[in-house]
């Protein structure tokens, strides 16, 4: 179909299923929902290249094709095999995809944590029979107990009494340490929980992390040593995430390896904002971990599968 100028796009915001990318059409005019594995595709209905899919025009006619995945490893989850690029729902709370042997998932339910407040001193998550996701409800309690619970995370005597709409001035900031990276090589995710926001509500924060590239060539271990020092890239590199590339280059530090069976993982880290540019021309920013120091230990991750991993080691936190 020929492109019509000026562009005419739907006035309603684009609504795509969970885990589906927004892509430009062939004319570069409008964002459309990317086609998934096995679905029909065309120049105006592109495949989701963020998941390694491409449009194969050899098996159909009249300018349409089928979305296929580039060759890659399959995924095994609880005895069930998923193809590279295949999307699936192991539970009603998760939307997952197999990407070259690794399983990535996004939550379909909001997992935010609710902090007690004067308006809701006793929050509780309740599972309703007809719904998959739990919902927050405010339980009624005695006025004294409720007030004490709500004020447990607020300062008792602030220097200046804040206005009701400036709750953060009276909030005791709570921040957990960053969790370990979800992958031992390549790009992964690290999380923490904090209430450092205007609502003083506990919320989950995420950042990208890379302990080491999967094709990282380790230095030789010196005689008498059991571990490689924390190496730093000699040449600058661009990070890649979900088919997009960082606009700036970096010389990050990665963790080495040990010859005595121990694992080498980040111990001290900092967090920076990294800007990415996608093939469609879009820009976005993500927080990313930058390693300052690594440590060797025997508490090794069993695997990279998000459902089976038993690795719970934590890092010290952000160090500027």
CSV table of C-alpha atoms in Angstrom, one decimal:
chain,number,residue,atom,x,y,z
A,1,UNK,CA,0.0,0.0,0.0
A,2,UNK,CA,1.3,3.4,-0.9
A,3,UNK,CA,2.1,5.9,1.9
A,4,UNK,CA,-0.2,8.9,2.2
A,5,UNK,CA,1.1,12.2,3.2
A,6,UNK,CA,0.6,14.0,5.5
A,7,UNK,CA,0.4,11.1,8.0
A,8,UNK,CA,-3.0,10.1,9.3
A,9,UNK,CA,-2.8,8.1,12.5
A,10,UNK,CA,-5.6,7.0,14.9
A,11,UNK,CA,-6.4,9.6,17.5
A,12,UNK,CA,-6.7,7.0,20.2
A,13,UNK,CA,-3.6,6.0,22.1
A,14,UNK,CA,-2.0,2.7,20.9
A,15,UNK,CA,-3.1,-0.2,23.1
A,16,UNK,CA,-0.9,-3.4,22.7
A,17,UNK,CA,-0.9,-6.6,24.7
A,18,UNK,CA,1.6,-6.9,27.5
A,19,UNK,CA,5.1,-7.6,26.3
A,20,UNK,CA,4.4,-6.4,22.7
A,21,UNK,CA,6.6,-3.6,21.3
A,22,UNK,CA,5.4,-0.5,19.6
A,23,UNK,CA,6.9,-0.2,16.1
A,24,UNK,CA,6.8,2.3,13.3
A,25,UNK,CA,5.0,1.3,10.1
A,26,UNK,CA,6.7,1.2,6.8
A,27,UNK,CA,5.9,4.8,6.1
A,28,UNK,CA,7.4,6.0,9.4
A,29,UNK,CA,4.2,7.7,10.2
A,30,UNK,CA,2.4,5.8,12.9
A,31,UNK,CA,3.2,3.4,15.7
A,32,UNK,CA,1.7,-0.1,15.4
A,33,UNK,CA,1.6,-3.2,17.6
A,34,UNK,CA,4.5,-5.5,16.5
A,35,UNK,CA,3.5,-8.9,15.1
A,36,UNK,CA,4.6,-11.9,17.2
A,37,UNK,CA,6.0,-15.3,16.3
A,38,UNK,CA,3.8,-17.1,13.8
A,39,UNK,CA,1.6,-14.1,13.0
A,40,UNK,CA,1.1,-12.6,9.5
A,41,UNK,CA,3.3,-9.7,8.8
A,42,UNK,CA,3.9,-7.1,6.1
A,43,UNK,CA,5.7,-3.7,5.6
A,44,UNK,CA,2.8,-2.1,7.5
A,45,UNK,CA,2.7,-4.8,10.1
A,46,UNK,CA,6.3,-5.4,11.1
A,47,UNK,CA,7.6,-8.2,13.3
A,48,UNK,CA,8.9,-7.5,16.8
A,49,UNK,CA,12.7,-7.3,16.1
A,50,UNK,CA,13.3,-6.6,19.8
A,51,UNK,CA,12.6,-10.3,20.2
A,52,UNK,CA,14.7,-11.4,17.3
A,53,UNK,CA,11.8,-11.9,14.9
A,54,UNK,CA,11.8,-11.2,11.2
A,55,UNK,CA,9.2,-11.3,8.4
A,56,UNK,CA,9.6,-14.3,6.1
A,57,UNK,CA,8.0,-13.5,2.7
A,58,UNK,CA,8.9,-16.8,1.1
A,59,UNK,CA,5.9,-18.8,2.3
A,60,UNK,CA,3.0,-16.5,1.5
A,61,UNK,CA,1.8,-14.3,-1.3
A,62,UNK,CA,0.6,-10.7,-2.1
A,63,UNK,CA,3.1,-8.9,0.0
A,64,UNK,CA,2.5,-10.7,3.3
A,65,UNK,CA,4.7,-13.0,5.3
A,66,UNK,CA,5.0,-14.9,8.6
A,67,UNK,CA,7.0,-13.8,11.6
A,68,UNK,CA,9.8,-16.2,12.3
A,69,UNK,CA,12.6,-16.2,14.9
A,70,UNK,CA,16.3,-16.2,14.0
A,71,UNK,CA,17.9,-19.5,14.9
A,72,UNK,CA,18.6,-19.8,18.6
A,73,UNK,CA,18.5,-22.1,21.6
A,74,UNK,CA,15.2,-23.4,23.0
A,75,UNK,CA,14.0,-22.9,26.6
A,76,UNK,CA,13.1,-25.7,29.1
A,77,UNK,CA,10.7,-24.6,31.9
A,78,UNK,CA,9.4,-27.3,34.2
A,79,UNK,CA,9.8,-29.9,31.5
A,80,UNK,CA,8.0,-27.9,28.7
A,81,UNK,CA,10.1,-26.8,25.7
A,82,UNK,CA,9.6,-23.3,24.2
A,83,UNK,CA,11.0,-22.2,20.9
A,84,UNK,CA,13.3,-19.2,20.5
A,85,UNK,CA,11.1,-16.1,20.2
A,86,UNK,CA,8.0,-17.9,21.5
A,87,UNK,CA,5.8,-16.0,24.0
A,88,UNK,CA,3.9,-17.9,26.8
A,89,UNK,CA,2.2,-17.4,30.1
A,90,UNK,CA,3.3,-19.9,32.8
A,91,UNK,CA,0.8,-18.3,35.2
A,92,UNK,CA,-1.9,-15.7,34.9
A,93,UNK,CA,0.6,-13.2,36.6
A,94,UNK,CA,3.4,-13.5,34.1
A,95,UNK,CA,4.0,-12.9,30.4
A,96,UNK,CA,7.2,-14.6,29.3
A,97,UNK,CA,9.3,-15.1,26.2
A,98,UNK,CA,12.1,-17.5,25.2
A,99,UNK,CA,15.1,-15.6,23.9
A,100,UNK,CA,18.0,-17.9,22.7
A,101,UNK,CA,17.8,-20.2,25.7
A,102,UNK,CA,17.0,-17.5,28.3
A,103,UNK,CA,13.6,-16.8,29.7
A,104,UNK,CA,12.5,-13.2,30.3
A,105,UNK,CA,9.2,-12.3,31.9
A,106,UNK,CA,7.1,-9.2,32.7
A,107,UNK,CA,4.5,-9.1,35.5
A,108,UNK,CA,0.9,-8.7,34.5
A,109,UNK,CA,0.0,-7.8,38.1
A,110,UNK,CA,1.1,-4.7,39.9
A,111,UNK,CA,3.7,-5.7,42.5
A,112,UNK,CA,4.0,-2.3,44.2
A,113,UNK,CA,4.2,-2.2,48.0
A,114,UNK,CA,1.9,0.0,49.9
A,115,UNK,CA,3.3,1.9,52.9
A,116,UNK,CA,1.0,2.6,55.9
A,117,UNK,CA,-0.4,6.2,55.8
A,118,UNK,CA,-2.8,8.2,57.9
A,119,UNK,CA,-5.5,7.5,55.2
A,120,UNK,CA,-4.8,3.8,55.1
A,121,UNK,CA,-3.1,2.7,58.4
A,122,UNK,CA,-3.6,-1.1,57.8
A,123,UNK,CA,-3.1,-1.9,54.1
A,124,UNK,CA,-3.6,-5.5,53.1
A,125,UNK,CA,-3.5,-7.4,49.8
A,126,UNK,CA,-6.6,-9.5,49.1
A,127,UNK,CA,-7.1,-12.3,46.5
A,128,UNK,CA,-10.5,-12.1,45.0
A,129,UNK,CA,-11.9,-15.4,43.6
A,130,UNK,CA,-12.8,-14.0,40.2
A,131,UNK,CA,-9.5,-12.1,39.7
A,132,UNK,CA,-5.9,-13.3,39.1
A,133,UNK,CA,-4.2,-10.3,40.8
A,134,UNK,CA,-4.4,-9.3,44.4
A,135,UNK,CA,-5.8,-5.9,45.3
A,136,UNK,CA,-5.0,-3.5,48.1
A,137,UNK,CA,-7.7,-2.9,50.7
A,138,UNK,CA,-7.7,-0.7,53.8
A,139,UNK,CA,-8.7,-2.5,57.0
A,140,UNK,CA,-10.5,-0.5,59.6
A,141,UNK,CA,-8.9,-0.7,63.1
A,142,UNK,CA,-8.9,1.2,66.3
A,143,UNK,CA,-8.1,4.9,66.0
A,144,UNK,CA,-5.1,4.7,68.3
A,145,UNK,CA,-3.5,1.6,66.8
A,146,UNK,CA,-4.1,2.8,63.3
A,147,UNK,CA,-2.4,6.2,64.0
A,148,UNK,CA,0.6,4.5,65.6
A,149,UNK,CA,1.1,2.1,62.6
A,150,UNK,CA,0.7,4.9,60.1
A,151,UNK,CA,3.2,7.2,61.8
A,152,UNK,CA,5.8,4.5,62.2
A,153,UNK,CA,7.4,5.6,58.9
A,154,UNK,CA,7.0,9.3,59.5
A,155,UNK,CA,9.1,11.6,61.6
A,156,UNK,CA,7.5,12.4,65.0
A,157,UNK,CA,8.6,16.0,65.4
A,158,UNK,CA,9.6,17.6,62.1
A,159,UNK,CA,11.5,20.9,62.3
A,160,UNK,CA,8.7,22.6,60.4
A,161,UNK,CA,5.2,21.2,60.3
A,162,UNK,CA,4.7,20.2,56.6
A,163,UNK,CA,1.6,20.8,54.6
A,164,UNK,CA,-0.6,17.8,53.9
A,165,UNK,CA,0.4,17.8,50.2
A,166,UNK,CA,4.1,17.7,51.1
A,167,UNK,CA,4.3,14.3,52.7
A,168,UNK,CA,7.8,13.6,51.6
A,169,UNK,CA,9.2,16.3,53.9
A,170,UNK,CA,8.0,14.2,56.8
A,171,UNK,CA,9.0,10.8,55.3
A,172,UNK,CA,11.7,8.5,56.7
A,173,UNK,CA,13.4,7.3,53.5
A,174,UNK,CA,13.9,3.5,53.3
A,175,UNK,CA,16.0,1.9,50.5
A,176,UNK,CA,17.0,-1.7,50.2
A,177,UNK,CA,20.3,-2.8,48.6
A,178,UNK,CA,20.3,-3.7,44.9
A,179,UNK,CA,19.7,-7.4,44.2
A,180,UNK,CA,22.2,-9.5,42.3
A,181,UNK,CA,22.1,-9.3,38.5
A,182,UNK,CA,19.6,-11.7,36.9
A,183,UNK,CA,22.2,-13.0,34.5
A,184,UNK,CA,25.8,-14.1,35.0
A,185,UNK,CA,26.8,-12.8,31.6
A,186,UNK,CA,25.1,-10.4,29.1
A,187,UNK,CA,22.5,-7.8,29.9
A,188,UNK,CA,20.3,-8.5,33.0
A,189,UNK,CA,18.1,-6.8,35.6
A,190,UNK,CA,18.8,-5.8,39.2
A,191,UNK,CA,16.0,-4.5,41.6
A,192,UNK,CA,15.6,-2.7,44.9
A,193,UNK,CA,12.7,-1.2,46.9
A,194,UNK,CA,12.5,2.4,48.1
A,195,UNK,CA,9.9,4.9,49.3
A,196,UNK,CA,12.0,7.9,48.2
A,197,UNK,CA,9.1,9.5,46.2
A,198,UNK,CA,6.5,12.2,46.8
A,199,UNK,CA,3.9,9.7,48.0
A,200,UNK,CA,6.3,8.0,50.5
A,201,UNK,CA,5.2,4.7,49.1
A,202,UNK,CA,7.4,1.6,48.8
A,203,UNK,CA,8.0,1.0,45.1
A,204,UNK,CA,10.3,-1.3,43.1
A,205,UNK,CA,13.1,0.2,41.1
A,206,UNK,CA,15.0,-1.6,38.4
A,207,UNK,CA,18.3,-1.1,36.6
A,208,UNK,CA,20.2,-2.8,33.8
A,209,UNK,CA,23.3,-4.7,34.8
A,210,UNK,CA,26.1,-6.6,33.1
A,211,UNK,CA,28.5,-8.7,35.2
A,212,UNK,CA,30.5,-9.6,32.1
A,213,UNK,CA,29.8,-10.0,28.3
A,214,UNK,CA,29.0,-13.6,27.3
A,215,UNK,CA,31.9,-13.5,24.8
A,216,UNK,CA,34.2,-11.9,27.3
A,217,UNK,CA,37.8,-13.2,27.0
A,218,UNK,CA,39.3,-13.6,30.5
A,219,UNK,CA,42.9,-12.8,31.2
A,220,UNK,CA,45.3,-15.6,32.2
A,221,UNK,CA,45.5,-16.2,36.0
A,222,UNK,CA,48.9,-15.3,37.3
A,223,UNK,CA,51.0,-17.9,39.0
A,224,UNK,CA,50.2,-18.2,42.7
A,225,UNK,CA,46.8,-16.4,42.2
A,226,UNK,CA,43.4,-18.1,42.2
A,227,UNK,CA,41.3,-15.3,40.7
A,228,UNK,CA,41.6,-12.8,37.8
A,229,UNK,CA,41.6,-9.2,38.9
A,230,UNK,CA,38.6,-7.0,38.1
A,231,UNK,CA,39.3,-6.2,34.5
A,232,UNK,CA,38.4,-2.9,32.7
A,233,UNK,CA,37.7,-2.6,29.0
A,234,UNK,CA,40.7,-1.3,27.1
A,235,UNK,CA,38.4,-0.1,24.3
A,236,UNK,CA,35.1,1.7,24.7
A,237,UNK,CA,31.9,-0.1,23.8
A,238,UNK,CA,28.2,0.6,23.2
A,239,UNK,CA,25.6,-1.2,25.3
A,240,UNK,CA,22.8,-3.1,23.5
A,241,UNK,CA,19.4,-3.6,25.1
A,242,UNK,CA,16.2,-4.9,23.4
A,243,UNK,CA,17.5,-4.2,19.9
A,244,UNK,CA,18.6,-0.6,20.8
A,245,UNK,CA,22.1,0.8,21.3
A,246,UNK,CA,23.5,3.3,23.8
A,247,UNK,CA,24.1,6.7,22.3
A,248,UNK,CA,27.4,7.0,24.1
A,249,UNK,CA,30.3,4.6,24.5
A,250,UNK,CA,31.7,3.4,27.8
A,251,UNK,CA,34.7,1.6,29.3
A,252,UNK,CA,33.0,-0.4,32.0
A,253,UNK,CA,34.6,-2.7,34.5
A,254,UNK,CA,33.6,-6.4,34.5
A,255,UNK,CA,34.1,-9.2,37.0
A,256,UNK,CA,36.8,-11.8,36.3
A,257,UNK,CA,36.9,-15.5,37.1
A,258,UNK,CA,38.3,-17.9,39.7
A,259,UNK,CA,40.0,-21.2,39.2
A,260,UNK,CA,39.1,-22.7,42.6
A,261,UNK,CA,35.4,-23.2,42.0
A,262,UNK,CA,34.3,-19.8,43.5
A,263,UNK,CA,32.2,-17.2,41.7
A,264,UNK,CA,33.2,-13.7,41.0
A,265,UNK,CA,30.4,-11.2,41.3
A,266,UNK,CA,29.9,-7.4,41.8
A,267,UNK,CA,30.4,-6.2,45.4
A,268,UNK,CA,30.5,-2.4,45.0
A,269,UNK,CA,28.6,-0.6,42.3
A,270,UNK,CA,27.2,2.7,41.2
A,271,UNK,CA,24.1,3.6,39.1
A,272,UNK,CA,24.1,5.9,36.1
A,273,UNK,CA,21.4,6.9,33.5
A,274,UNK,CA,22.2,5.5,30.0
A,275,UNK,CA,20.4,6.7,26.9
A,276,UNK,CA,19.5,4.2,24.2
A,277,UNK,CA,18.5,4.8,20.6
A,278,UNK,CA,16.3,2.3,18.7
A,279,UNK,CA,16.3,1.5,15.0
A,280,UNK,CA,12.9,3.3,14.7
A,281,UNK,CA,14.5,6.5,15.9
A,282,UNK,CA,13.1,6.5,19.4
A,283,UNK,CA,15.2,7.4,22.5
A,284,UNK,CA,14.8,6.2,26.1
A,285,UNK,CA,16.8,6.2,29.3
A,286,UNK,CA,17.5,3.3,31.7
A,287,UNK,CA,19.4,3.2,34.9
A,288,UNK,CA,22.4,0.9,34.7
A,289,UNK,CA,24.9,-0.6,37.1
A,290,UNK,CA,28.6,0.2,36.8
A,291,UNK,CA,30.9,-2.1,38.7
A,292,UNK,CA,33.5,-0.7,41.0
A,293,UNK,CA,34.7,-3.8,42.8
A,294,UNK,CA,34.0,-7.6,42.6
A,295,UNK,CA,34.4,-10.3,45.2
A,296,UNK,CA,34.9,-14.1,45.0
A,297,UNK,CA,32.7,-16.5,47.0
A,298,UNK,CA,31.2,-20.0,47.0
A,299,UNK,CA,27.5,-18.8,47.0
A,300,UNK,CA,27.3,-19.4,43.3
A,301,UNK,CA,24.1,-19.1,41.2
A,302,UNK,CA,22.8,-22.4,40.0
A,303,UNK,CA,21.5,-21.1,36.7
A,304,UNK,CA,20.0,-18.1,34.9
A,305,UNK,CA,16.4,-19.3,35.0
A,306,UNK,CA,14.3,-16.8,36.9
A,307,UNK,CA,12.0,-19.6,38.3
A,308,UNK,CA,14.7,-22.0,39.5
A,309,UNK,CA,17.6,-19.8,40.6
A,310,UNK,CA,18.5,-20.0,44.3
A,311,UNK,CA,21.1,-17.2,44.2
A,312,UNK,CA,20.2,-14.5,46.8
A,313,UNK,CA,23.4,-12.7,47.3
A,314,UNK,CA,23.2,-8.9,47.7
A,315,UNK,CA,25.5,-6.1,46.9
A,316,UNK,CA,26.7,-3.4,49.2
A,317,UNK,CA,24.9,-0.6,47.3
A,318,UNK,CA,25.6,2.5,45.3
A,319,UNK,CA,28.9,4.2,45.8
A,320,UNK,CA,29.5,7.5,44.1
